[in-house]
mmCIF file of C-alpha atoms in Angstrom:
data_model
loop_
_atom_site.group_PDB
_atom_site.id
_atom_site.type_symbol
_atom_site.label_atom_id
_atom_site.label_comp_id
_atom_site.label_asym_id
_atom_site.label_seq_id
_atom_site.Cartn_x
_atom_site.Cartn_y
_atom_site.Cartn_z
ATOM 1 C CA MET A 18 -7.664 3.671 -0.230
ATOM 2 C CA LYS A 19 -7.523 2.838 3.434
ATOM 3 C CA LYS A 20 -4.398 1.108 4.663
ATOM 4 C CA GLY A 21 -5.295 -2.322 6.103
ATOM 5 C CA ASN A 22 -3.287 -4.407 8.507
ATOM 6 C CA LYS A 23 -1.558 -7.357 6.905
ATOM 7 C CA ALA A 24 -0.217 -10.102 9.113
ATOM 8 C CA PHE A 25 3.201 -11.707 8.721
ATOM 9 C CA VAL A 26 3.259 -12.980 5.092
ATOM 10 C CA PHE A 27 3.780 -16.590 3.966
ATOM 11 C CA LEU A 28 2.705 -18.768 0.903
ATOM 12 C CA LEU A 29 1.435 -22.238 -0.039
ATOM 13 C CA THR A 30 1.701 -24.772 -2.890
ATOM 14 C CA VAL A 31 0.313 -28.094 -4.174
ATOM 15 C CA CYS A 32 2.639 -30.335 -2.135
ATOM 16 C CA LEU A 33 4.164 -30.821 1.360
ATOM 17 C CA MET A 34 7.635 -31.120 3.028
ATOM 18 C CA ALA A 35 9.783 -30.860 6.272
ATOM 19 C CA VAL A 36 13.359 -29.702 6.410
ATOM 20 C CA SER A 37 16.270 -28.101 8.248
ATOM 21 C CA PHE A 38 17.190 -24.691 6.857
ATOM 22 C CA ALA A 39 20.732 -23.368 6.383
ATOM 23 C CA ILE A 40 21.164 -21.208 9.482
ATOM 24 C CA PRO A 41 23.838 -18.507 9.700
ATOM 25 C CA ALA A 42 26.877 -19.432 11.771
ATOM 26 C CA ALA A 43 26.047 -16.742 14.313
ATOM 27 C CA ALA A 44 22.644 -18.251 15.077
ATOM 28 C CA ALA A 45 21.775 -21.345 17.053
ATOM 29 C CA GLU A 46 18.708 -23.554 16.923
ATOM 30 C CA ILE A 47 15.800 -23.290 19.355
ATOM 31 C CA PRO A 48 16.228 -25.952 22.081
ATOM 32 C CA LYS A 49 13.972 -28.887 21.236
ATOM 33 C CA GLU A 50 12.790 -29.128 24.838
ATOM 34 C CA ASN A 51 11.037 -25.777 24.251
ATOM 35 C CA TYR A 52 8.501 -27.182 21.779
ATOM 36 C CA THR A 53 6.988 -30.291 20.232
ATOM 37 C CA PHE A 54 5.658 -30.789 16.725
ATOM 38 C CA SER A 55 4.363 -33.659 14.645
ATOM 39 C CA VAL A 56 2.743 -34.428 11.298
ATOM 40 C CA SER A 57 -0.129 -36.867 10.945
ATOM 41 C CA LYS A 58 1.391 -38.664 7.935
ATOM 42 C CA GLN A 59 4.813 -38.930 6.302
ATOM 43 C CA SER A 60 6.477 -41.128 3.705
ATOM 44 C CA GLY A 61 10.210 -40.524 3.824
ATOM 45 C CA GLU A 62 12.718 -37.748 3.266
ATOM 46 C CA VAL A 63 14.297 -36.015 0.300
ATOM 47 C CA LYS A 64 17.348 -33.777 -0.095
ATOM 48 C CA GLU A 65 17.302 -31.054 -2.730
ATOM 49 C CA LYS A 66 18.337 -27.498 -3.573
ATOM 50 C CA ILE A 67 15.783 -24.691 -3.810
ATOM 51 C CA THR A 68 15.719 -20.977 -4.611
ATOM 52 C CA LEU A 69 13.688 -18.980 -2.115
ATOM 53 C CA ASP A 70 12.132 -15.504 -2.331
ATOM 54 C CA ASP A 71 11.799 -14.360 1.282
ATOM 55 C CA PHE A 72 9.900 -11.048 1.034
ATOM 56 C CA GLY A 73 12.164 -9.857 -1.781
ATOM 57 C CA ASP A 74 15.411 -11.397 -0.507
ATOM 58 C CA ILE A 75 16.498 -14.149 -2.899
ATOM 59 C CA TYR A 76 18.355 -17.173 -1.508
ATOM 60 C CA GLU A 77 19.740 -19.401 -4.244
ATOM 61 C CA ASP A 78 20.630 -23.098 -4.059
ATOM 62 C CA LEU A 79 19.532 -23.627 -0.451
ATOM 63 C CA GLU A 80 20.199 -27.217 0.560
ATOM 64 C CA ILE A 81 17.280 -28.679 2.461
ATOM 65 C CA THR A 82 16.320 -32.073 3.855
ATOM 66 C CA ALA A 83 12.603 -32.583 3.524
ATOM 67 C CA THR A 84 10.089 -34.909 5.089
ATOM 68 C CA ILE A 85 7.655 -35.940 2.349
ATOM 69 C CA VAL A 86 3.997 -36.026 3.363
ATOM 70 C CA PRO A 87 0.717 -36.486 1.466
ATOM 71 C CA GLU A 88 -1.772 -33.665 0.956
ATOM 72 C CA ASN A 89 -4.125 -32.951 3.887
ATOM 73 C CA THR A 90 -1.441 -33.876 6.387
ATOM 74 C CA VAL A 91 -2.004 -32.065 9.688
ATOM 75 C CA LEU A 92 0.911 -30.299 11.404
ATOM 76 C CA THR A 93 0.535 -29.961 15.185
ATOM 77 C CA PHE A 94 2.795 -27.596 17.143
ATOM 78 C CA THR A 95 2.941 -26.913 20.907
ATOM 79 C CA PRO A 96 5.418 -24.452 22.467
ATOM 80 C CA LYS A 97 6.532 -25.272 26.008
ATOM 81 C CA VAL A 98 7.444 -21.622 26.640
ATOM 82 C CA ASP A 99 6.135 -18.388 25.136
ATOM 83 C CA MET A 100 7.662 -18.113 21.672
ATOM 84 C CA LYS A 101 7.149 -17.015 18.099
ATOM 85 C CA ALA A 102 6.316 -19.532 15.399
ATOM 86 C CA SER A 103 4.766 -19.272 11.979
ATOM 87 C CA VAL A 104 3.735 -21.621 9.237
ATOM 88 C CA SER A 105 4.214 -20.718 5.589
ATOM 89 C CA GLY A 106 3.279 -22.053 2.214
ATOM 90 C CA TYR A 107 5.185 -21.518 -0.999
ATOM 91 C CA ILE A 108 3.994 -21.012 -4.533
ATOM 92 C CA LEU A 109 6.526 -22.125 -7.134
ATOM 93 C CA LYS A 110 6.853 -19.316 -9.726
ATOM 94 C CA ASP A 111 9.498 -19.482 -12.466
ATOM 95 C CA GLY A 112 11.542 -21.951 -10.423
ATOM 96 C CA ILE A 113 11.502 -19.721 -7.313
ATOM 97 C CA MET A 114 9.605 -20.512 -4.123
ATOM 98 C CA VAL A 115 7.685 -17.398 -3.012
ATOM 99 C CA ARG A 116 6.550 -17.134 0.619
ATOM 100 C CA ASN A 117 3.095 -16.151 1.919
ATOM 101 C CA GLU A 118 1.135 -16.314 5.184
ATOM 102 C CA LEU A 119 -0.773 -19.363 6.383
ATOM 103 C CA PRO A 120 -3.009 -19.126 9.473
ATOM 104 C CA TRP A 121 -2.778 -21.347 12.519
ATOM 105 C CA THR A 122 -5.911 -23.052 13.798
ATOM 106 C CA ILE A 123 -6.387 -22.566 17.545
ATOM 107 C CA ASN A 124 -9.429 -24.115 19.244
ATOM 108 C CA GLY A 125 -11.104 -24.594 15.877
ATOM 109 C CA LYS A 126 -10.594 -20.988 14.731
ATOM 110 C CA GLU A 127 -8.135 -19.784 12.080
ATOM 111 C CA VAL A 128 -5.841 -17.144 13.596
ATOM 112 C CA ARG A 129 -3.109 -15.117 11.911
ATOM 113 C CA THR A 130 -0.573 -14.718 14.695
ATOM 114 C CA ASN A 131 3.072 -15.494 15.342
ATOM 115 C CA ASP A 132 2.988 -14.983 19.121
ATOM 116 C CA LEU A 133 2.194 -18.271 20.835
ATOM 117 C CA LYS A 134 1.716 -18.758 24.550
ATOM 118 C CA ALA A 135 3.249 -21.709 26.372
ATOM 119 C CA ASN A 136 1.279 -24.962 26.065
ATOM 120 C CA THR A 137 -1.033 -23.595 23.363
ATOM 121 C CA THR A 138 -1.545 -26.304 20.749
ATOM 122 C CA VAL A 139 -1.902 -25.006 17.202
ATOM 123 C CA THR A 140 -2.488 -26.913 13.982
ATOM 124 C CA VAL A 141 -2.535 -26.371 10.253
ATOM 125 C CA ASN A 142 -3.912 -28.640 7.547
ATOM 126 C CA PHE A 143 -1.813 -28.783 4.382
ATOM 127 C CA SER A 144 -4.895 -28.699 2.164
ATOM 128 C CA TYR A 145 -4.079 -25.666 0.032
ATOM 129 C CA GLY A 146 -2.910 -27.562 -3.027
ATOM 130 C CA LEU A 147 0.623 -26.136 -3.082
ATOM 131 C CA PRO A 148 4.180 -27.602 -3.336
ATOM 132 C CA TYR A 149 5.899 -26.510 -0.112
ATOM 133 C CA TYR A 150 5.144 -25.560 3.482
ATOM 134 C CA GLU A 151 7.468 -24.341 6.235
ATOM 135 C CA LEU A 152 7.447 -24.246 10.035
ATOM 136 C CA PHE A 153 9.604 -21.353 11.293
ATOM 137 C CA ILE A 154 10.399 -20.957 15.012
ATOM 138 C CA TRP A 155 12.385 -18.026 16.379
ATOM 139 C CA ASP A 156 13.473 -16.231 19.553
ATOM 140 C CA GLU A 157 13.758 -12.453 19.141
ATOM 141 C CA ALA A 158 15.921 -12.069 22.237
ATOM 142 C CA THR A 159 18.635 -14.558 21.209
ATOM 143 C CA GLU A 160 17.990 -14.508 17.420
ATOM 144 C CA ASN A 161 17.947 -18.306 17.531
ATOM 145 C CA THR A 162 15.869 -19.988 14.819
ATOM 146 C CA THR A 163 14.733 -23.422 13.740
ATOM 147 C CA ILE A 164 13.084 -24.165 10.401
ATOM 148 C CA TYR A 165 11.310 -27.268 9.072
ATOM 149 C CA TYR A 166 9.905 -27.731 5.557
ATOM 150 C CA PHE A 167 7.193 -29.997 4.143
ATOM 151 C CA LYS A 168 6.856 -31.198 0.549
ATOM 152 C CA ALA A 169 3.939 -32.923 -1.169
ATOM 153 C CA GLU A 170 4.291 -36.539 -2.072
ATOM 154 C CA LYS A 171 4.908 -37.260 -5.739
ATOM 155 C CA GLY A 172 1.686 -37.978 -7.558
ATOM 156 C CA ALA A 173 -0.391 -35.999 -5.063
ATOM 157 C CA VAL A 174 -1.055 -33.191 -7.517
ATOM 158 C CA THR A 175 -4.543 -33.456 -8.929
ATOM 159 C CA THR A 176 -5.152 -33.284 -12.674
ATOM 160 C CA ASP A 177 -8.038 -30.912 -11.949
ATOM 161 C CA GLN A 178 -6.041 -27.709 -12.280
ATOM 162 C CA PRO A 179 -6.787 -24.125 -13.357
ATOM 163 C CA ASP A 180 -5.775 -23.026 -16.841
ATOM 164 C CA ALA A 181 -2.084 -22.159 -17.202
ATOM 165 C CA TRP A 182 -2.805 -18.403 -17.432
ATOM 166 C CA ALA A 183 -4.825 -18.533 -14.204
ATOM 167 C CA LYS A 184 -2.879 -20.989 -12.059
ATOM 168 C CA ALA A 185 -0.407 -18.639 -10.337
ATOM 169 C CA GLU A 186 -3.094 -16.224 -9.126
ATOM 170 C CA VAL A 187 -5.491 -19.024 -8.196
ATOM 171 C CA ASP A 188 -2.717 -20.629 -6.127
ATOM 172 C CA GLU A 189 -2.083 -17.285 -4.415
ATOM 173 C CA ALA A 190 -5.764 -16.933 -3.524
ATOM 174 C CA ILE A 191 -5.795 -20.464 -2.101
ATOM 175 C CA ALA A 192 -2.591 -19.707 -0.207
ATOM 176 C CA ALA A 193 -4.193 -16.631 1.330
ATOM 177 C CA GLY A 194 -7.028 -18.798 2.686
ATOM 178 C CA LEU A 195 -9.659 -17.214 0.427
ATOM 179 C CA VAL A 196 -10.953 -20.373 -1.266
ATOM 180 C CA PRO A 197 -12.829 -22.950 0.853
ATOM 181 C CA THR A 198 -11.460 -26.490 0.514
ATOM 182 C CA GLU A 199 -14.625 -27.818 -1.140
ATOM 183 C CA LEU A 200 -14.319 -25.214 -3.914
ATOM 184 C CA ARG A 201 -10.770 -26.147 -4.951
ATOM 185 C CA THR A 202 -11.964 -28.130 -7.926
ATOM 186 C CA ASN A 203 -13.800 -27.669 -11.255
ATOM 187 C CA TYR A 204 -11.915 -24.440 -11.804
ATOM 188 C CA LYS A 205 -13.181 -23.898 -15.355
ATOM 189 C CA GLN A 206 -16.889 -24.250 -14.627
ATOM 190 C CA LYS A 207 -19.183 -21.277 -13.996
ATOM 191 C CA ILE A 208 -19.255 -20.182 -10.377
ATOM 192 C CA THR A 209 -22.660 -20.140 -8.729
ATOM 193 C CA ARG A 210 -24.151 -17.247 -6.810
ATOM 194 C CA ALA A 211 -23.906 -19.248 -3.589
ATOM 195 C CA ASP A 212 -20.257 -20.199 -4.120
ATOM 196 C CA PHE A 213 -19.301 -16.607 -4.934
ATOM 197 C CA SER A 214 -20.950 -15.596 -1.647
ATOM 198 C CA LYS A 215 -18.778 -18.173 0.130
ATOM 199 C CA ILE A 216 -15.496 -16.695 -1.118
ATOM 200 C CA ILE A 217 -16.724 -13.174 -0.297
ATOM 201 C CA ILE A 218 -17.357 -14.250 3.292
ATOM 202 C CA LYS A 219 -13.942 -15.955 3.404
ATOM 203 C CA LEU A 220 -12.344 -12.634 2.487
ATOM 204 C CA LEU A 221 -14.234 -10.870 5.288
ATOM 205 C CA GLU A 222 -13.032 -13.481 7.780
ATOM 206 C CA VAL A 223 -9.424 -13.203 6.603
ATOM 207 C CA LYS A 224 -9.441 -9.397 6.650
ATOM 208 C CA THR A 225 -11.097 -9.030 10.058
ATOM 209 C CA GLY A 226 -9.582 -12.064 11.791
ATOM 210 C CA GLN A 227 -13.111 -12.973 12.920
ATOM 211 C CA THR A 228 -15.529 -15.765 12.096
ATOM 212 C CA ILE A 229 -18.672 -14.820 10.205
ATOM 213 C CA ASP A 230 -20.681 -15.439 13.391
ATOM 214 C CA GLU A 231 -18.543 -12.876 15.222
ATOM 215 C CA ILE A 232 -18.846 -10.392 12.351
ATOM 216 C CA LEU A 233 -22.648 -10.710 12.305
ATOM 217 C CA LEU A 234 -22.846 -10.332 16.082
ATOM 218 C CA GLU A 235 -20.703 -7.202 15.897
ATOM 219 C CA ASN A 236 -23.048 -5.784 13.243
ATOM 220 C CA GLU A 237 -26.121 -6.777 15.271
ATOM 221 C CA VAL A 238 -27.647 -8.997 12.597
ATOM 222 C CA SER A 239 -28.791 -12.605 12.872
ATOM 223 C CA LEU A 240 -28.854 -15.571 10.502
ATOM 224 C CA ALA A 241 -32.378 -16.170 11.770
ATOM 225 C CA ASP A 242 -33.425 -13.219 9.597
ATOM 226 C CA ASN A 243 -33.106 -15.262 6.386
ATOM 227 C CA PRO A 244 -35.057 -13.430 3.663
ATOM 228 C CA PHE A 245 -34.876 -16.322 1.181
ATOM 229 C CA THR A 246 -37.144 -19.313 0.703
ATOM 230 C CA ASP A 247 -34.833 -21.206 -1.657
ATOM 231 C CA THR A 248 -31.640 -21.383 0.408
ATOM 232 C CA ALA A 249 -30.410 -21.668 3.978
ATOM 233 C CA ILE A 250 -26.710 -21.389 3.091
ATOM 234 C CA LYS A 251 -25.027 -19.488 5.888
ATOM 235 C CA GLU A 252 -22.675 -17.464 3.708
ATOM 236 C CA VAL A 253 -25.491 -16.384 1.375
ATOM 237 C CA ILE A 254 -27.632 -15.146 4.255
ATOM 238 C CA ALA A 255 -24.653 -13.367 5.831
ATOM 239 C CA ALA A 256 -23.654 -11.665 2.571
ATOM 240 C CA ASN A 257 -27.226 -10.461 2.076
ATOM 241 C CA LEU A 258 -27.658 -9.193 5.638
ATOM 242 C CA MET A 259 -24.443 -7.204 5.293
ATOM 243 C CA GLY A 260 -25.594 -5.572 2.057
ATOM 244 C CA ILE A 261 -23.144 -7.355 -0.233
ATOM 245 C CA VAL A 262 -25.565 -9.334 -2.418
ATOM 246 C CA ASN A 263 -29.253 -9.082 -3.238
ATOM 247 C CA GLY A 264 -31.770 -11.745 -4.137
ATOM 248 C CA LYS A 265 -33.674 -12.173 -7.377
ATOM 249 C CA GLY A 266 -37.012 -11.016 -5.937
ATOM 250 C CA ASN A 267 -40.038 -12.748 -4.440
ATOM 251 C CA GLY A 268 -37.924 -14.233 -1.656
ATOM 252 C CA LYS A 269 -35.643 -16.074 -4.089
ATOM 253 C CA PHE A 270 -31.857 -16.033 -4.193
ATOM 254 C CA ASP A 271 -31.225 -18.603 -6.954
ATOM 255 C CA PRO A 272 -28.161 -20.122 -5.208
ATOM 256 C CA ASN A 273 -27.286 -22.434 -8.113
ATOM 257 C CA GLY A 274 -27.618 -19.753 -10.773
ATOM 258 C CA SER A 275 -24.458 -18.486 -12.430
ATOM 259 C CA ILE A 276 -23.127 -15.026 -11.633
ATOM 260 C CA THR A 277 -22.577 -12.354 -14.266
ATOM 261 C CA ARG A 278 -19.494 -10.170 -14.535
ATOM 262 C CA GLN A 279 -21.367 -7.056 -13.424
ATOM 263 C CA GLU A 280 -22.842 -8.920 -10.433
ATOM 264 C CA ALA A 281 -19.340 -10.022 -9.448
ATOM 265 C CA ALA A 282 -18.087 -6.430 -9.785
ATOM 266 C CA ILE A 283 -20.726 -4.947 -7.497
ATOM 267 C CA MET A 284 -20.337 -7.720 -4.894
ATOM 268 C CA LEU A 285 -16.577 -7.162 -4.755
ATOM 269 C CA THR A 286 -17.133 -3.428 -4.399
ATOM 270 C CA ASN A 287 -19.785 -3.839 -1.698
ATOM 271 C CA THR A 288 -17.341 -6.054 0.209
ATOM 272 C CA ALA A 289 -14.711 -3.326 0.116
ATOM 273 C CA GLU A 290 -17.283 -0.858 1.484
ATOM 274 C CA VAL A 291 -18.258 -3.225 4.307
ATOM 275 C CA LEU A 292 -14.577 -3.320 5.247
ATOM 276 C CA GLY A 293 -14.527 0.483 5.421
ATOM 277 C CA TYR A 294 -12.795 1.340 2.161
ATOM 278 C CA GLU A 295 -13.608 4.236 -0.148
ATOM 279 C CA THR A 296 -14.855 2.903 -3.492
ATOM 280 C CA GLU A 297 -15.866 6.037 -5.397
ATOM 281 C CA VAL A 298 -13.575 6.407 -8.425
ATOM 282 C CA ASP A 299 -13.564 7.967 -11.879
ATOM 283 C CA ALA A 300 -15.882 6.430 -14.446
ATOM 284 C CA SER A 301 -14.459 3.770 -16.749
ATOM 285 C CA ALA A 302 -14.828 4.187 -20.503
ATOM 286 C CA PHE A 303 -15.749 0.819 -21.940
ATOM 287 C CA ALA A 304 -17.256 0.758 -25.409
ATOM 288 C CA ASP A 305 -20.160 -1.289 -24.023
ATOM 289 C CA SER A 306 -20.797 1.017 -21.029
ATOM 290 C CA SER A 307 -24.423 1.467 -22.117
ATOM 291 C CA SER A 308 -24.929 -2.280 -21.486
ATOM 292 C CA ILE A 309 -23.767 -2.028 -17.870
ATOM 293 C CA ALA A 310 -26.711 -1.768 -15.462
ATOM 294 C CA SER A 311 -26.899 1.511 -13.559
ATOM 295 C CA TRP A 312 -26.742 -0.333 -10.222
ATOM 296 C CA ALA A 313 -23.558 -2.127 -11.312
ATOM 297 C CA LYS A 314 -21.708 0.837 -12.854
ATOM 298 C CA PRO A 315 -20.020 2.028 -9.583
ATOM 299 C CA GLY A 316 -18.803 -1.530 -9.023
ATOM 300 C CA VAL A 317 -17.421 -1.914 -12.534
ATOM 301 C CA ASP A 318 -15.626 1.434 -12.208
ATOM 302 C CA PHE A 319 -14.055 0.421 -8.877
ATOM 303 C CA VAL A 320 -12.851 -3.042 -9.859
ATOM 304 C CA PHE A 321 -11.444 -1.765 -13.146
ATOM 305 C CA MET A 322 -9.660 1.224 -11.579
ATOM 306 C CA PHE A 323 -7.821 -1.017 -9.101
ATOM 307 C CA GLY A 324 -7.088 -3.839 -11.538
ATOM 308 C CA ILE A 325 -9.352 -6.292 -9.726
ATOM 309 C CA MET A 326 -11.305 -7.071 -12.883
ATOM 310 C CA LYS A 327 -10.281 -6.299 -16.440
ATOM 311 C CA GLY A 328 -12.189 -6.038 -19.677
ATOM 312 C CA THR A 329 -12.831 -9.064 -21.865
ATOM 313 C CA ASP A 330 -10.828 -7.260 -24.548
ATOM 314 C CA SER A 331 -9.248 -3.822 -24.947
ATOM 315 C CA LYS A 332 -12.624 -2.075 -25.311
ATOM 316 C CA ASN A 333 -15.403 -4.075 -23.650
ATOM 317 C CA PHE A 334 -16.334 -5.195 -20.134
ATOM 318 C CA SER A 335 -19.069 -7.660 -21.195
ATOM 319 C CA PRO A 336 -21.218 -7.035 -18.091
ATOM 320 C CA LYS A 337 -23.627 -9.901 -18.734
ATOM 321 C CA GLY A 338 -20.899 -12.432 -19.457
ATOM 322 C CA THR A 339 -20.601 -15.397 -17.100
ATOM 323 C CA TYR A 340 -17.847 -15.962 -14.567
ATOM 324 C CA THR A 341 -15.815 -19.098 -13.874
ATOM 325 C CA ARG A 342 -14.478 -20.324 -10.568
ATOM 326 C CA GLN A 343 -10.879 -19.597 -11.554
ATOM 327 C CA GLN A 344 -11.826 -16.027 -12.558
ATOM 328 C CA ALA A 345 -13.616 -15.567 -9.236
ATOM 329 C CA TYR A 346 -10.623 -16.812 -7.238
ATOM 330 C CA ILE A 347 -8.268 -14.530 -9.141
ATOM 331 C CA THR A 348 -10.393 -11.442 -8.486
ATOM 332 C CA ILE A 349 -10.977 -12.217 -4.808
ATOM 333 C CA GLY A 350 -7.182 -12.487 -4.473
ATOM 334 C CA ARG A 351 -6.699 -9.161 -6.255
ATOM 335 C CA LEU A 352 -9.257 -7.496 -3.997
ATOM 336 C CA ASP A 353 -7.409 -8.889 -0.973
ATOM 337 C CA LYS A 354 -4.201 -7.229 -2.181
ATOM 338 C CA ALA A 355 -5.938 -3.976 -3.156
ATOM 339 C CA LEU A 356 -7.245 -3.621 0.405
ATOM 340 C CA GLU A 357 -3.825 -3.939 2.058
#
């Protein structure tokens, strides 16, 4: 597999919070005149102890003071001098907060960067459905740091949640920015062909750091070349033009139709190829291999070999079985990790 570039890693959760971190005695805080930040909504503060997994380093019983904010609060940050700053989200797993990357939005575009120029205003919307977020500011020259945390308001967690077995990986996919906001609901329903195309395109944007418009321009293809008469969805057209998904024939895409497991497998594999990864692997040995379409077999082999998709039991892949939203989000997250 090709080694991809992964930006500085941080994680999300279903809540929000702002806090001062325990800073080593040798370090000082970043002077407040060097930056400004604000949140669009807040509803008080809370003090609590947390256990934090910071890229494998475990910090137990950290005492934090948090500003409580509702979901969809917008954090705005502006450095007054060139500096480094990142925003993180945390997934709560087994009582431990695990960190992962969250992109800044600069001039309407999501950007994964920690290097910020003076007077560049960046924002992030806490819309990932996770429990904690963090703003981390640091100066490499002096080793000075300042940290703020954000926690979701009590009662902000929606009852529309993935199944217990799926929740951790779904949360990770959301944290990685792979699931559009409008698709963070109805997790147990079948995913449509159009919606699966949307998360595929999200992965391309995250991996390349480009918008889909920039990706299409780079590949010299245009959305004006829509081959379908039953949809004008941007992500569907883009996925087709890039060779990731095909239509159903006669100019039809069937955007609201459900996707089968073998269709999901080949789309995930085609996405890896578009990103420049080698996908040829040894053949899998499912008992129902004869039921897998010849055009889908290379995809099934690839996703199974790298643990992106598993069988429906110890022997079968069930190629014509349907696929739910939560299953789709889990596999797009696994593909993201497999392409690191």
